Coordinates of C-alpha atoms and ligand atoms in Angstrom, one line a residue:
V199 CA -14.6 17.2 -54.1
E200 CA -14.1 19.4 -51.0
K201 CA -17.3 20.5 -49.3
V202 CA -17.3 23.8 -47.3
K203 CA -20.4 24.2 -45.1
V204 CA -21.7 27.7 -44.6
S205 CA -23.6 27.9 -41.4
L206 CA -26.3 30.0 -43.1
G207 CA -27.5 26.8 -44.6
Y208 CA -25.7 26.0 -47.9
D209 CA -22.6 24.3 -49.2
I210 CA -19.8 25.3 -51.4
L211 CA -18.3 22.5 -53.5
V212 CA -14.8 22.9 -54.7
G213 CA -13.3 20.4 -57.2
R214 CA -12.9 19.4 -60.8
N215 CA -15.5 18.3 -63.3
L216 CA -18.4 19.6 -61.2
I217 CA -20.3 21.2 -64.1
S218 CA -21.0 18.1 -66.0
R219 CA -22.3 16.5 -62.8
A220 CA -24.7 19.4 -62.0
G221 CA -27.8 17.2 -62.5
S222 CA -26.9 15.0 -59.5
L223 CA -25.3 17.8 -57.4
L224 CA -28.4 20.0 -57.6
K225 CA -30.7 17.1 -56.8
P226 CA -31.1 18.1 -53.1
L227 CA -32.7 21.4 -54.2
D228 CA -35.7 19.3 -55.3
A229 CA -36.6 21.6 -58.2
K230 CA -37.4 21.0 -61.8
K231 CA -37.1 24.4 -63.4
A232 CA -34.0 26.5 -63.9
F233 CA -33.2 29.8 -65.5
F234 CA -29.5 30.6 -66.4
I235 CA -28.0 34.0 -66.4
S236 CA -24.6 33.5 -67.9
D237 CA -21.6 35.2 -69.3
S238 CA -21.9 35.2 -73.1
R239 CA -18.3 34.1 -73.2
L240 CA -19.2 30.9 -71.4
S241 CA -21.7 29.4 -73.7
S242 CA -20.1 25.9 -73.9
T243 CA -19.9 25.7 -70.1
T244 CA -23.5 26.8 -69.8
S245 CA -24.6 24.2 -72.4
K246 CA -22.8 21.5 -70.5
L247 CA -24.5 22.5 -67.3
A248 CA -27.9 22.8 -68.9
S249 CA -27.6 19.4 -70.6
S250 CA -26.7 17.7 -67.3
L251 CA -29.7 19.3 -65.7
R252 CA -32.0 18.3 -68.6
K253 CA -30.9 14.7 -68.3
A254 CA -31.9 14.8 -64.7
G255 CA -35.4 16.0 -65.7
W256 CA -35.1 19.8 -65.4
E257 CA -36.6 22.3 -67.7
T258 CA -34.1 25.0 -68.5
N259 CA -34.2 28.5 -70.0
G260 CA -31.6 31.2 -70.0
L261 CA -30.1 34.5 -71.0
Q262 CA -26.5 35.4 -71.9
L263 CA -25.0 38.7 -71.1
P264 CA -21.6 40.3 -71.7
A265 CA -19.6 40.5 -68.5
R266 CA -18.8 44.1 -68.2
E267 CA -19.6 46.6 -65.5
A268 CA -22.1 48.3 -67.7
T269 CA -24.2 45.1 -67.7
K270 CA -24.8 45.7 -63.9
D271 CA -26.6 49.0 -64.7
F272 CA -29.9 49.0 -62.8
R273 CA -31.7 50.3 -65.9
K274 CA -30.7 47.2 -67.8
I275 CA -32.1 44.7 -65.4
F276 CA -35.9 45.2 -66.1
P277 CA -36.0 43.1 -69.3
I278 CA -34.5 40.2 -67.3
Y279 CA -37.6 40.1 -65.0
S280 CA -39.7 40.0 -68.2
K281 CA -37.9 36.9 -69.4
L282 CA -38.3 35.2 -66.0
I283 CA -42.0 35.9 -66.0
Q284 CA -42.4 34.7 -69.7
S285 CA -40.5 31.5 -68.9
G286 CA -42.9 30.8 -66.0
M287 CA -40.3 30.9 -63.3
D288 CA -42.1 30.4 -60.0
R289 CA -41.3 30.5 -56.3
H290 CA -39.9 27.0 -56.5
S291 CA -37.7 27.5 -59.6
V292 CA -34.0 28.1 -59.4
L293 CA -31.9 30.8 -61.0
I294 CA -28.3 29.8 -61.9
A295 CA -25.5 32.3 -62.3
V296 CA -22.7 31.2 -64.6
G297 CA -19.9 33.7 -64.7
G298 CA -17.6 35.9 -62.7
G299 CA -18.5 38.6 -60.2
V300 CA -20.4 40.8 -62.7
I301 CA -22.9 38.0 -63.5
G302 CA -23.0 36.7 -59.9
D303 CA -23.8 40.1 -58.4
L304 CA -26.5 40.7 -61.0
A305 CA -28.1 37.3 -61.0
G306 CA -28.1 37.2 -57.2
F307 CA -29.8 40.5 -57.1
V308 CA -32.4 39.4 -59.6
A309 CA -33.0 36.2 -57.6
G310 CA -33.3 38.2 -54.4
T311 CA -35.9 40.5 -55.8
Y312 CA -38.0 38.4 -58.2
L313 CA -41.2 37.2 -56.5
R314 CA -39.6 38.6 -53.2
G315 CA -36.8 36.2 -53.6
I316 CA -36.2 32.8 -55.3
R317 CA -33.4 30.4 -54.8
W318 CA -30.2 30.7 -56.8
V319 CA -27.1 28.6 -57.4
G320 CA -23.7 30.2 -58.1
V321 CA -21.4 28.7 -60.6
P322 CA -18.5 31.1 -60.4
T323 CA -16.1 30.9 -63.3
T324 CA -13.4 33.4 -62.4
L325 CA -10.9 32.8 -59.7
L326 CA -12.0 36.0 -58.0
A327 CA -15.7 34.9 -57.9
Q328 CA -14.8 31.4 -56.7
V329 CA -12.8 32.7 -53.7
D330 CA -14.8 35.7 -52.9
S331 CA -17.8 37.3 -54.7
S332 CA -19.9 34.1 -55.0
I333 CA -19.9 33.4 -51.3
G334 CA -21.7 35.5 -48.7
G335 CA -24.8 36.7 -50.4
K336 CA -23.8 40.2 -51.3
T337 CA -25.7 40.9 -54.5
G338 CA -26.1 44.2 -56.3
V339 CA -26.2 46.4 -59.3
N340 CA -24.9 49.8 -60.2
H341 CA -26.6 53.2 -60.2
P342 CA -25.2 55.9 -62.5
L343 CA -24.0 57.7 -59.4
G344 CA -22.0 54.8 -58.0
K345 CA -21.1 51.1 -58.1
N346 CA -23.1 48.4 -56.2
L347 CA -25.3 51.1 -54.6
I348 CA -28.5 49.0 -55.1
G349 CA -28.5 45.5 -53.7
V350 CA -29.8 42.9 -51.2
F351 CA -28.2 40.3 -49.1
H352 CA -29.5 37.0 -50.6
Q353 CA -27.5 33.9 -49.9
P354 CA -27.2 31.3 -52.7
S355 CA -28.5 27.7 -52.1
L356 CA -25.4 26.1 -53.5
V357 CA -22.1 27.2 -54.9
L358 CA -20.2 25.1 -57.4
C359 CA -16.5 26.0 -57.7
D360 CA -15.3 23.9 -60.6
T361 CA -11.6 24.7 -61.0
D362 CA -11.5 23.2 -64.5
V363 CA -13.3 26.3 -65.9
L364 CA -10.4 28.5 -64.8
S365 CA -8.1 27.2 -67.5
S366 CA -9.5 29.7 -70.1
L367 CA -9.0 32.7 -67.9
S368 CA -6.7 35.5 -69.0
R369 CA -3.5 35.9 -67.1
R370 CA -4.7 39.2 -65.6
D371 CA -7.9 37.5 -64.3
V372 CA -5.7 34.8 -62.7
V373 CA -3.5 37.4 -61.0
S374 CA -6.6 39.3 -59.9
G375 CA -8.0 36.2 -58.2
V376 CA -4.6 35.3 -56.6
G377 CA -4.5 38.8 -55.2
E378 CA -7.8 38.2 -53.4
I379 CA -6.5 34.8 -52.2
V380 CA -3.5 36.4 -50.6
K381 CA -5.9 38.6 -48.6
Y382 CA -7.1 35.6 -46.7
G383 CA -3.5 34.6 -45.7
L384 CA -2.7 38.2 -44.6
A385 CA -5.9 38.8 -42.7
F386 CA -6.6 35.4 -41.1
D387 CA -4.1 32.6 -41.6
K388 CA -0.4 32.7 -41.3
I389 CA 0.1 29.0 -42.3
F390 CA -1.8 29.7 -45.5
F391 CA 0.3 32.8 -46.1
T392 CA 3.4 30.6 -45.9
F393 CA 1.9 28.1 -48.3
L394 CA 1.3 31.1 -50.7
E395 CA 4.9 32.2 -50.4
E396 CA 6.0 28.7 -51.4
S397 CA 3.3 28.2 -54.1
L398 CA 2.7 31.5 -55.7
D399 CA 4.4 30.7 -59.0
H400 CA 2.5 27.5 -59.2
L401 CA -0.8 29.2 -58.4
L402 CA -0.2 31.7 -61.2
E403 CA -0.1 28.6 -63.5
L404 CA -3.3 27.3 -61.9
E405 CA -1.4 24.4 -60.2
R406 CA -2.3 23.7 -56.6
I407 CA -5.2 26.0 -57.2
E408 CA -7.9 23.7 -55.7
K409 CA -6.2 23.9 -52.3
A410 CA -6.0 27.7 -52.5
V411 CA -9.6 28.0 -53.5
H412 CA -10.7 25.6 -50.8
I413 CA -8.9 27.4 -48.0
S414 CA -10.0 30.8 -49.2
A415 CA -13.7 29.7 -49.5
K416 CA -13.4 28.2 -46.0
W417 CA -12.3 31.6 -44.6
K418 CA -14.9 33.5 -46.4
A419 CA -17.6 31.1 -45.4
Q420 CA -16.5 31.2 -41.7
V421 CA -16.5 35.0 -41.6
V422 CA -19.8 35.5 -43.4
G423 CA -21.4 32.7 -41.3
K424 CA -20.6 34.7 -38.2
D425 CA -21.6 38.1 -39.6
P426 CA -24.0 37.6 -42.4
L427 CA -25.3 41.2 -42.6
E428 CA -22.0 42.9 -41.8
T429 CA -23.3 44.2 -38.5
K430 CA -20.7 42.7 -36.1
G431 CA -17.5 44.2 -37.6
L432 CA -16.2 40.8 -38.4
R433 CA -17.1 40.9 -42.1
A434 CA -15.3 44.2 -42.4
L435 CA -12.0 42.4 -41.9
L436 CA -12.6 40.8 -45.3
N437 CA -12.0 44.3 -46.6
F438 CA -8.3 44.3 -45.9
G439 CA -6.7 46.3 -48.7
H440 CA -10.1 47.4 -50.0
T441 CA -10.5 50.9 -48.8
L442 CA -7.6 52.1 -50.8
G443 CA -8.0 49.4 -53.5
H444 CA -11.6 50.5 -54.1
A445 CA -10.4 54.2 -54.2
L446 CA -7.8 53.2 -56.8
E447 CA -10.4 51.4 -59.0
A448 CA -12.7 54.4 -58.8
A449 CA -10.0 57.1 -59.3
T450 CA -8.7 55.3 -62.4
G451 CA -12.2 54.8 -63.8
Y452 CA -13.4 51.3 -63.4
G453 CA -11.8 49.0 -66.0
Y454 CA -8.2 50.2 -65.8
F455 CA -7.4 47.8 -63.0
R456 CA -9.0 44.4 -62.5
H457 CA -10.5 44.3 -59.0
G458 CA -7.9 42.0 -57.5
E459 CA -5.1 44.0 -59.1
A460 CA -6.3 47.2 -57.4
I461 CA -6.5 45.2 -54.1
V462 CA -2.9 44.1 -54.5
W463 CA -1.9 47.8 -54.4
G464 CA -4.4 48.4 -51.6
M465 CA -2.8 45.6 -49.5
R466 CA 0.7 47.0 -50.1
W467 CA -0.4 50.4 -48.9
A468 CA -2.4 48.9 -46.0
A469 CA 0.7 46.9 -44.9
N470 CA 2.8 50.1 -45.0
L471 CA 0.1 51.9 -43.1
S472 CA 0.1 49.1 -40.5
T473 CA 3.8 49.7 -39.9
E474 CA 3.4 53.5 -40.1
R475 CA 0.7 53.3 -37.3
G476 CA 3.0 51.1 -35.2
H477 CA 0.9 47.9 -35.4
L478 CA 3.1 45.8 -37.7
A479 CA 6.8 44.9 -37.4
E480 CA 9.0 46.1 -40.2
K481 CA 10.2 42.5 -41.0
D482 CA 6.6 41.3 -41.5
R483 CA 5.9 44.4 -43.6
S484 CA 8.8 43.6 -45.9
R485 CA 7.8 39.9 -46.1
I486 CA 4.4 41.0 -47.3
E487 CA 5.8 43.5 -49.7
T488 CA 8.1 40.7 -51.2
L489 CA 5.1 38.4 -51.8
L490 CA 2.9 41.1 -53.2
T491 CA 5.5 42.5 -55.6
R492 CA 5.7 39.0 -57.1
L493 CA 2.2 39.5 -58.5
P494 CA 2.4 41.2 -61.9
V495 CA -0.1 44.1 -61.7
P496 CA -0.1 47.3 -63.7
E497 CA 1.7 50.3 -62.3
I498 CA -0.1 53.3 -60.9
P499 CA -0.8 55.8 -63.6
K500 CA 1.7 58.7 -63.3
Q501 CA -1.0 61.4 -63.4
L502 CA -2.9 60.0 -60.4
T503 CA -2.1 62.2 -57.5
L504 CA -2.4 61.3 -53.8
Q505 CA -5.0 64.0 -53.4
K506 CA -7.2 62.5 -56.1
L507 CA -6.8 59.0 -54.8
L508 CA -7.8 60.0 -51.2
S509 CA -10.8 62.0 -52.5
F510 CA -12.2 58.6 -53.6
T511 CA -12.1 57.2 -50.1
K512 CA -14.9 59.6 -49.0
H513 CA -17.7 57.4 -50.1
D514 CA -16.3 54.3 -48.5
K515 CA -19.1 52.2 -47.0
K516 CA -17.0 51.6 -43.9
I517 CA -17.0 55.2 -42.9
R518 CA -18.7 55.8 -39.5
D519 CA -19.0 59.3 -38.1
G520 CA -16.9 60.6 -40.9
K521 CA -13.9 58.5 -39.9
I522 CA -12.7 55.6 -41.9
G523 CA -12.2 52.3 -40.0
F524 CA -9.0 51.1 -41.7
V525 CA -8.5 47.4 -41.7
L526 CA -4.8 46.9 -40.8
L527 CA -2.6 44.1 -39.6
D528 CA -0.8 43.7 -36.3
K529 CA 0.9 40.6 -37.6
I530 CA 0.7 38.3 -40.6
G531 CA -2.5 36.4 -40.4
H532 CA -4.3 38.9 -38.0
A533 CA -6.4 41.9 -39.0
I534 CA -7.5 44.7 -36.8
V535 CA -9.4 47.9 -37.3
D536 CA -7.8 51.3 -36.7
R537 CA -10.1 54.4 -36.5
K538 CA -7.4 56.9 -35.9
V539 CA -5.7 57.0 -39.3
E540 CA -5.0 60.5 -40.4
K541 CA -4.1 62.0 -43.7
K542 CA -0.4 62.3 -42.9
H543 CA -0.2 58.5 -42.1
L544 CA -1.9 57.8 -45.5
A545 CA 0.5 60.1 -47.3
A546 CA 3.5 58.4 -45.7
A547 CA 2.2 54.9 -46.5
I548 CA 1.3 55.5 -50.1
S549 CA 4.2 57.6 -51.2
Ligands
NAD14 N1 -20.5 40.3 -54.2 C1 -19.3 40.4 -53.7 O1 -19.1 40.1 -52.5 C2 -18.2 40.9 -54.6 C3 -16.9 40.9 -54.1 C4 -15.9 41.3 -55.0 C5 -16.2 41.8 -56.3 N2 -17.5 41.8 -56.7 C6 -17.9 42.3 -58.0 O2 -17.4 41.3 -58.9 C7 -17.1 42.0 -60.2 C8 -15.8 41.6 -60.7 O3 -15.7 40.2 -60.8 P1 -14.8 39.4 -61.8 O4 -13.4 39.8 -61.6 O5 -15.1 37.9 -61.6 O6 -15.2 40.0 -63.2 P2 -16.0 39.5 -64.4 O7 -17.3 38.8 -64.1 O8 -16.1 40.8 -65.2 O9 -15.0 38.6 -65.2 C9 -13.8 39.0 -65.7 C10 -13.6 38.6 -67.1 O10 -13.4 37.2 -67.2 C11 -14.2 36.6 -68.2 N3 -14.5 35.3 -67.8 C12 -15.2 34.8 -66.8 N4 -15.1 33.5 -66.6 C13 -14.2 33.1 -67.5 C14 -13.6 31.8 -67.9 N5 -13.9 30.7 -67.1 N6 -12.7 31.8 -68.9 C15 -12.4 32.9 -69.6 N7 -12.9 34.1 -69.3 C16 -13.8 34.2 -68.3 C17 -15.4 37.6 -68.3 O11 -16.1 37.5 -69.5 C18 -14.7 38.9 -68.1 O12 -14.2 39.4 -69.3 C19 -17.3 43.5 -59.9 O13 -18.5 43.9 -60.5 C20 -17.3 43.6 -58.4 O14 -18.2 44.6 -58.0 C21 -18.5 41.4 -55.8
ZN15 ZN1 -12.3 42.1 -53.2

């Protein structure tokens, strides 16, 4: 088992067969009562986890929810608090999230707000959640007017990335996670990028995936450790490919693209934009393009115009004084922020 230490005071464990050892792995939390919020598709994983905890003397309760964006609707959260109260969850109890980003965002939010915040453990079950969303304490739910508009920073107390659970993921969810993994190579780590070039086909078959999850988690941990509340500009670099990727997700109505698939498009455009703005050499751009086009993601719908896509960047949370700070690359493995991107640059990069 690889242990990644987050300087905010918790560990991420990456390895195989972690779930059936939860009883001993959670022992340091020194708690005896847990409540599971889990993806209804993962009932056997949840049972395994719960039975390991019960053997170690825990009392467990739980709730299963479908992992769709609609589940993150703020108006649907209220009954969950009722369940926590009825189960006698107190300040010392632990909430456990078993699922992908949908369940993790929601459960983290509930943990962060119930009794002004109780501890939570992330058991991410999608590749995307293992390398990204379960780390860093961003939790939140959706408002009818927008995604993730209501949330709190609430760091988990432990994250268990058990790579065995990934074997049941759909192909698209694997690709989506690998897309997010490539982001770390591009934005932070050229050696990792080279590993990804060599291993991409293996990763898509979930071979060598532990190494990729471990290195990705390390980068995410390092960045959020230095900039926990996204105030120092560092954490923004994790958003490489995300300004346009988020716009693409929104413009196509959430659900058409998986998050990581949209980010693959966002990264291709951001690489083009980096060259268009004079930061990135053409040979690096084309190397990036070559890697990203090896990831099988859906095409952009023909009816989506540039105008429509760009209109969805307006609400980007990274906008300051009306200008978007674009995360671009000046070389493979090094991200920068450019505040002087104009519409003509975007048009050239995207077309
Ligand atoms: N908090 C953050 O920092 C952060 C970062 C990125 C994304 N997100 C959020 O994450 C969400 C997307 O996350 P996601 O891609 O993990 O989506 P998800 O949770 O919807 O999971 C994707 C699909 O995989 C299924 N699934 C989960 N684990 C499985 C397994 N082991 N085997 C088979 N199927 C499994 C789910 O049921 C679902 O159908 C979005 O809501 C997004 O806003 C949050
Ligand atoms: Zn992402």
